[in-house]
Amino acid sequence: DADVTQTPRNRITKTGKRIMLECSQTKGHDRMYWYRQDPGLGLRLIYYSFDVKDINKGEISDGYSVSRQAQAKFSLSLESAIPNQTALYFCATSDPGLADYSTDTQYFGPGTRLTVL
Amino acid sequence: AQTVTQSQPEMSVQEAETVTLSCTYDTSESDYYLFWYKQPPSRQMILVIRQEAYKQQNATENRFSVNFQKAAKSFSLKISDSQLGDAAMYFCAYRRGAQGGSEKLVFGKGTKLTVNP
């Protein structure tokens, strides 16, 4: 089984709809992240959470909100989707307390392709 | 602000040959980490290799190795004995050290690698 899972894998929605993307992990990591990938732009950080009570904005948080329901679950919401939020969304996890302490390496889920019409 | 530049939007290599992907970065920090991620058509972001800036020795992982030139702020990826499964987008990424700002991976725009049989 995958360590980091994302649901749904693909979603098509309409402008103005509320959308929730979910991320779950079995790696036991404390830190979780949401990134957005647009063609030709690489990945950009939307939100990150270092534990259940610690949530922080990334560089492109406008139009998004998040919820950290448990150590293993981190959801991303688009309250009112717009077409320029069409992108590939990635969840990632890391934990500096484990073997990767020296690098706090981030491990990514499979991504959710979201299309807003 | 830190930036990561991948100057080769596309590269191609013959199967079994060697190819080098370029990456340069800009930072004023002394403590940081560098990564190469692979994104095959499945969309999954897969960690290929990582390098700690304080280490002089270049990282290697099987057929993958890096040429880390700290003074030149260069971090190239060499793939030896290229295989068809190496065909993917490759992203170079930078992360500051643990003293703040370490949550964010800064990505380059990627290099698309084609492997010809």
PDB file of C-alpha atoms in Angstrom, chain A:
ATOM      1  CA  ASP A   1       0.000   0.000   0.000  1.00  0.00           C
ATOM      2  CA  ALA A   2       1.099   3.529  -0.752  1.00  0.00           C
ATOM      3  CA  ASP A   3       2.479   5.552   2.154  1.00  0.00           C
ATOM      4  CA  VAL A   4       0.788   8.774   1.020  1.00  0.00           C
ATOM      5  CA  THR A   5      -2.624   8.582  -0.635  1.00  0.00           C
ATOM      6  CA  GLN A   6      -4.737  11.302  -2.196  1.00  0.00           C
ATOM      7  CA  THR A   7      -8.410  11.262  -3.066  1.00  0.00           C
ATOM      8  CA  PRO A   8      -9.816  11.803  -5.570  1.00  0.00           C
ATOM      9  CA  ARG A   9      -7.155  11.193  -8.218  1.00  0.00           C
ATOM     10  CA  ASN A  10      -9.082  13.189 -10.789  1.00  0.00           C
ATOM     11  CA  ARG A  11     -11.908  15.679 -10.434  1.00  0.00           C
ATOM     12  CA  ILE A  12     -13.818  17.912 -12.781  1.00  0.00           C
ATOM     13  CA  THR A  13     -15.981  20.611 -11.264  1.00  0.00           C
ATOM     14  CA  LYS A  14     -17.675  23.867 -12.146  1.00  0.00           C
ATOM     15  CA  THR A  15     -16.867  27.426 -11.234  1.00  0.00           C
ATOM     16  CA  GLY A  16     -18.213  28.366  -7.818  1.00  0.00           C
ATOM     17  CA  LYS A  17     -18.398  24.847  -6.425  1.00  0.00           C
ATOM     18  CA  ARG A  18     -16.771  23.858  -3.133  1.00  0.00           C
ATOM     19  CA  ILE A  19     -14.165  21.156  -3.496  1.00  0.00           C
ATOM     20  CA  MET A  20     -12.210  19.163  -0.921  1.00  0.00           C
ATOM     21  CA  LEU A  21      -9.062  17.210  -1.712  1.00  0.00           C
ATOM     22  CA  GLU A  22      -7.964  14.707   0.883  1.00  0.00           C
ATOM     23  CA  CYS A  23      -4.585  13.362   1.872  1.00  0.00           C
ATOM     24  CA  SER A  24      -3.794  10.465   4.181  1.00  0.00           C
ATOM     25  CA  GLN A  25      -0.441   9.015   5.184  1.00  0.00           C
ATOM     26  CA  THR A  26       0.782   5.932   6.982  1.00  0.00           C
ATOM     27  CA  LYS A  27       4.389   7.075   7.306  1.00  0.00           C
ATOM     28  CA  GLY A  28       3.850   8.419  10.807  1.00  0.00           C
ATOM     29  CA  HIS A  29       5.165  11.814   9.787  1.00  0.00           C
ATOM     30  CA  ASP A  30       4.216  14.970  11.660  1.00  0.00           C
ATOM     31  CA  ARG A  31       4.690  17.426   8.806  1.00  0.00           C
ATOM     32  CA  MET A  32       2.327  17.635   5.869  1.00  0.00           C
ATOM     33  CA  TYR A  33       2.211  19.926   2.858  1.00  0.00           C
ATOM     34  CA  TRP A  34       0.007  20.873  -0.075  1.00  0.00           C
ATOM     35  CA  TYR A  35       1.590  21.897  -3.381  1.00  0.00           C
ATOM     36  CA  ARG A  36       0.185  22.963  -6.697  1.00  0.00           C
ATOM     37  CA  GLN A  37       1.806  22.128 -10.039  1.00  0.00           C
ATOM     38  CA  ASP A  38       1.116  24.143 -13.161  1.00  0.00           C
ATOM     39  CA  PRO A  39       2.686  23.394 -16.547  1.00  0.00           C
ATOM     40  CA  GLY A  40       6.056  25.078 -16.905  1.00  0.00           C
ATOM     41  CA  LEU A  41       6.043  26.408 -13.332  1.00  0.00           C
ATOM     42  CA  GLY A  42       7.172  23.508 -11.186  1.00  0.00           C
ATOM     43  CA  LEU A  43       5.527  23.023  -7.786  1.00  0.00           C
ATOM     44  CA  ARG A  44       4.480  25.819  -5.449  1.00  0.00           C
ATOM     45  CA  LEU A  45       3.608  25.537  -1.761  1.00  0.00           C
ATOM     46  CA  ILE A  46      -0.006  26.304  -0.777  1.00  0.00           C
ATOM     47  CA  TYR A  47      -0.143  25.374   2.930  1.00  0.00           C
ATOM     48  CA  TYR A  48       1.871  23.353   5.372  1.00  0.00           C
ATOM     49  CA  SER A  49       1.308  21.891   8.828  1.00  0.00           C
ATOM     50  CA  PHE A  50       3.966  20.841  11.314  1.00  0.00           C
ATOM     51  CA  ASP A  51       1.438  19.181  13.628  1.00  0.00           C
ATOM     52  CA  VAL A  52      -2.315  19.074  14.223  1.00  0.00           C
ATOM     53  CA  LYS A  53      -2.358  22.507  15.873  1.00  0.00           C
ATOM     54  CA  ASP A  54       0.168  24.201  13.621  1.00  0.00           C
ATOM     55  CA  ILE A  55      -1.011  25.293  10.169  1.00  0.00           C
ATOM     56  CA  ASN A  56       0.760  27.855   8.038  1.00  0.00           C
ATOM     57  CA  LYS A  57       0.248  29.594   4.727  1.00  0.00           C
ATOM     58  CA  GLY A  58       2.612  28.962   1.861  1.00  0.00           C
ATOM     59  CA  GLU A  59       3.351  31.220  -1.061  1.00  0.00           C
ATOM     60  CA  ILE A  60       0.011  30.840  -2.887  1.00  0.00           C
ATOM     61  CA  SER A  61      -2.654  30.314  -0.189  1.00  0.00           C
ATOM     62  CA  ASP A  62      -5.268  32.758  -1.492  1.00  0.00           C
ATOM     63  CA  GLY A  63      -8.464  30.934  -2.458  1.00  0.00           C
ATOM     64  CA  TYR A  64      -7.568  27.829  -0.447  1.00  0.00           C
ATOM     65  CA  SER A  65      -8.082  26.580   3.089  1.00  0.00           C
ATOM     66  CA  VAL A  66      -6.880  23.486   4.911  1.00  0.00           C
ATOM     67  CA  SER A  67      -7.833  21.251   7.797  1.00  0.00           C
ATOM     68  CA  ARG A  68      -5.549  18.920   9.730  1.00  0.00           C
ATOM     69  CA  GLN A  69      -8.042  16.423  11.143  1.00  0.00           C
ATOM     70  CA  ALA A  70      -5.401  14.128  12.628  1.00  0.00           C
ATOM     71  CA  GLN A  71      -1.701  13.484  12.369  1.00  0.00           C
ATOM     72  CA  ALA A  72      -2.368  11.311   9.337  1.00  0.00           C
ATOM     73  CA  LYS A  73      -4.934  13.456   7.515  1.00  0.00           C
ATOM     74  CA  PHE A  74      -4.608  16.847   5.850  1.00  0.00           C
ATOM     75  CA  SER A  75      -7.356  18.223   3.594  1.00  0.00           C
ATOM     76  CA  LEU A  76      -7.275  21.065   1.103  1.00  0.00           C
ATOM     77  CA  SER A  77     -10.466  22.974   0.283  1.00  0.00           C
ATOM     78  CA  LEU A  78     -11.387  25.327  -2.493  1.00  0.00           C
ATOM     79  CA  GLU A  79     -14.372  27.229  -1.116  1.00  0.00           C
ATOM     80  CA  SER A  80     -15.457  28.596  -4.494  1.00  0.00           C
ATOM     81  CA  ALA A  81     -13.463  27.065  -7.322  1.00  0.00           C
ATOM     82  CA  ILE A  82     -12.351  29.196 -10.258  1.00  0.00           C
ATOM     83  CA  PRO A  83     -10.844  28.116 -13.594  1.00  0.00           C
ATOM     84  CA  ASN A  84      -7.314  29.302 -12.789  1.00  0.00           C
ATOM     85  CA  GLN A  85      -7.258  26.765  -9.962  1.00  0.00           C
ATOM     86  CA  THR A  86      -7.133  24.047 -12.588  1.00  0.00           C
ATOM     87  CA  ALA A  87      -3.890  22.245 -11.761  1.00  0.00           C
ATOM     88  CA  LEU A  88      -2.254  19.134 -10.387  1.00  0.00           C
ATOM     89  CA  TYR A  89      -2.277  19.106  -6.578  1.00  0.00           C
ATOM     90  CA  PHE A  90       0.221  17.200  -4.483  1.00  0.00           C
ATOM     91  CA  CYS A  91       0.278  16.311  -0.822  1.00  0.00           C
ATOM     92  CA  ALA A  92       3.655  15.624   0.780  1.00  0.00           C
ATOM     93  CA  THR A  93       4.889  14.527   4.205  1.00  0.00           C
ATOM     94  CA  SER A  94       8.133  14.727   6.136  1.00  0.00           C
ATOM     95  CA  ASP A  95       9.465  14.231   9.630  1.00  0.00           C
ATOM     96  CA  PRO A  96      12.828  15.543  10.828  1.00  0.00           C
ATOM     97  CA  GLY A  97      12.588  13.318  13.880  1.00  0.00           C
ATOM     98  CA  LEU A  98      13.179  10.155  11.901  1.00  0.00           C
ATOM     99  CA  ALA A  99      16.121   8.874   9.898  1.00  0.00           C
ATOM    100  CA  ASP A 100      15.802  11.738   7.430  1.00  0.00           C
ATOM    101  CA  TYR A 101      16.445  14.313  10.127  1.00  0.00           C
ATOM    102  CA  SER A 102      19.401  15.824   8.385  1.00  0.00           C
ATOM    103  CA  THR A 103      17.365  16.628   5.311  1.00  0.00           C
ATOM    104  CA  ASP A 104      13.700  16.505   6.392  1.00  0.00           C
ATOM    105  CA  THR A 105      13.014  14.934   3.037  1.00  0.00           C
ATOM    106  CA  GLN A 106       9.514  15.367   1.656  1.00  0.00           C
ATOM    107  CA  TYR A 107       7.683  12.384   0.198  1.00  0.00           C
ATOM    108  CA  PHE A 108       4.855  12.990  -2.224  1.00  0.00           C
ATOM    109  CA  GLY A 109       1.464  11.434  -2.860  1.00  0.00           C
ATOM    110  CA  PRO A 110       0.300  10.489  -6.368  1.00  0.00           C
ATOM    111  CA  GLY A 111      -1.400  13.808  -7.043  1.00  0.00           C
ATOM    112  CA  THR A 112      -4.943  14.956  -7.800  1.00  0.00           C
ATOM    113  CA  ARG A 113      -5.720  16.441 -11.178  1.00  0.00           C
ATOM    114  CA  LEU A 114      -8.388  19.110 -10.716  1.00  0.00           C
ATOM    115  CA  THR A 115     -10.183  20.761 -13.617  1.00  0.00           C
ATOM    116  CA  VAL A 116     -12.461  23.735 -12.984  1.00  0.00           C
ATOM    117  CA  LEU A 117     -14.784  24.531 -15.866  1.00  0.00           C
TER     118      LEU A 117
END
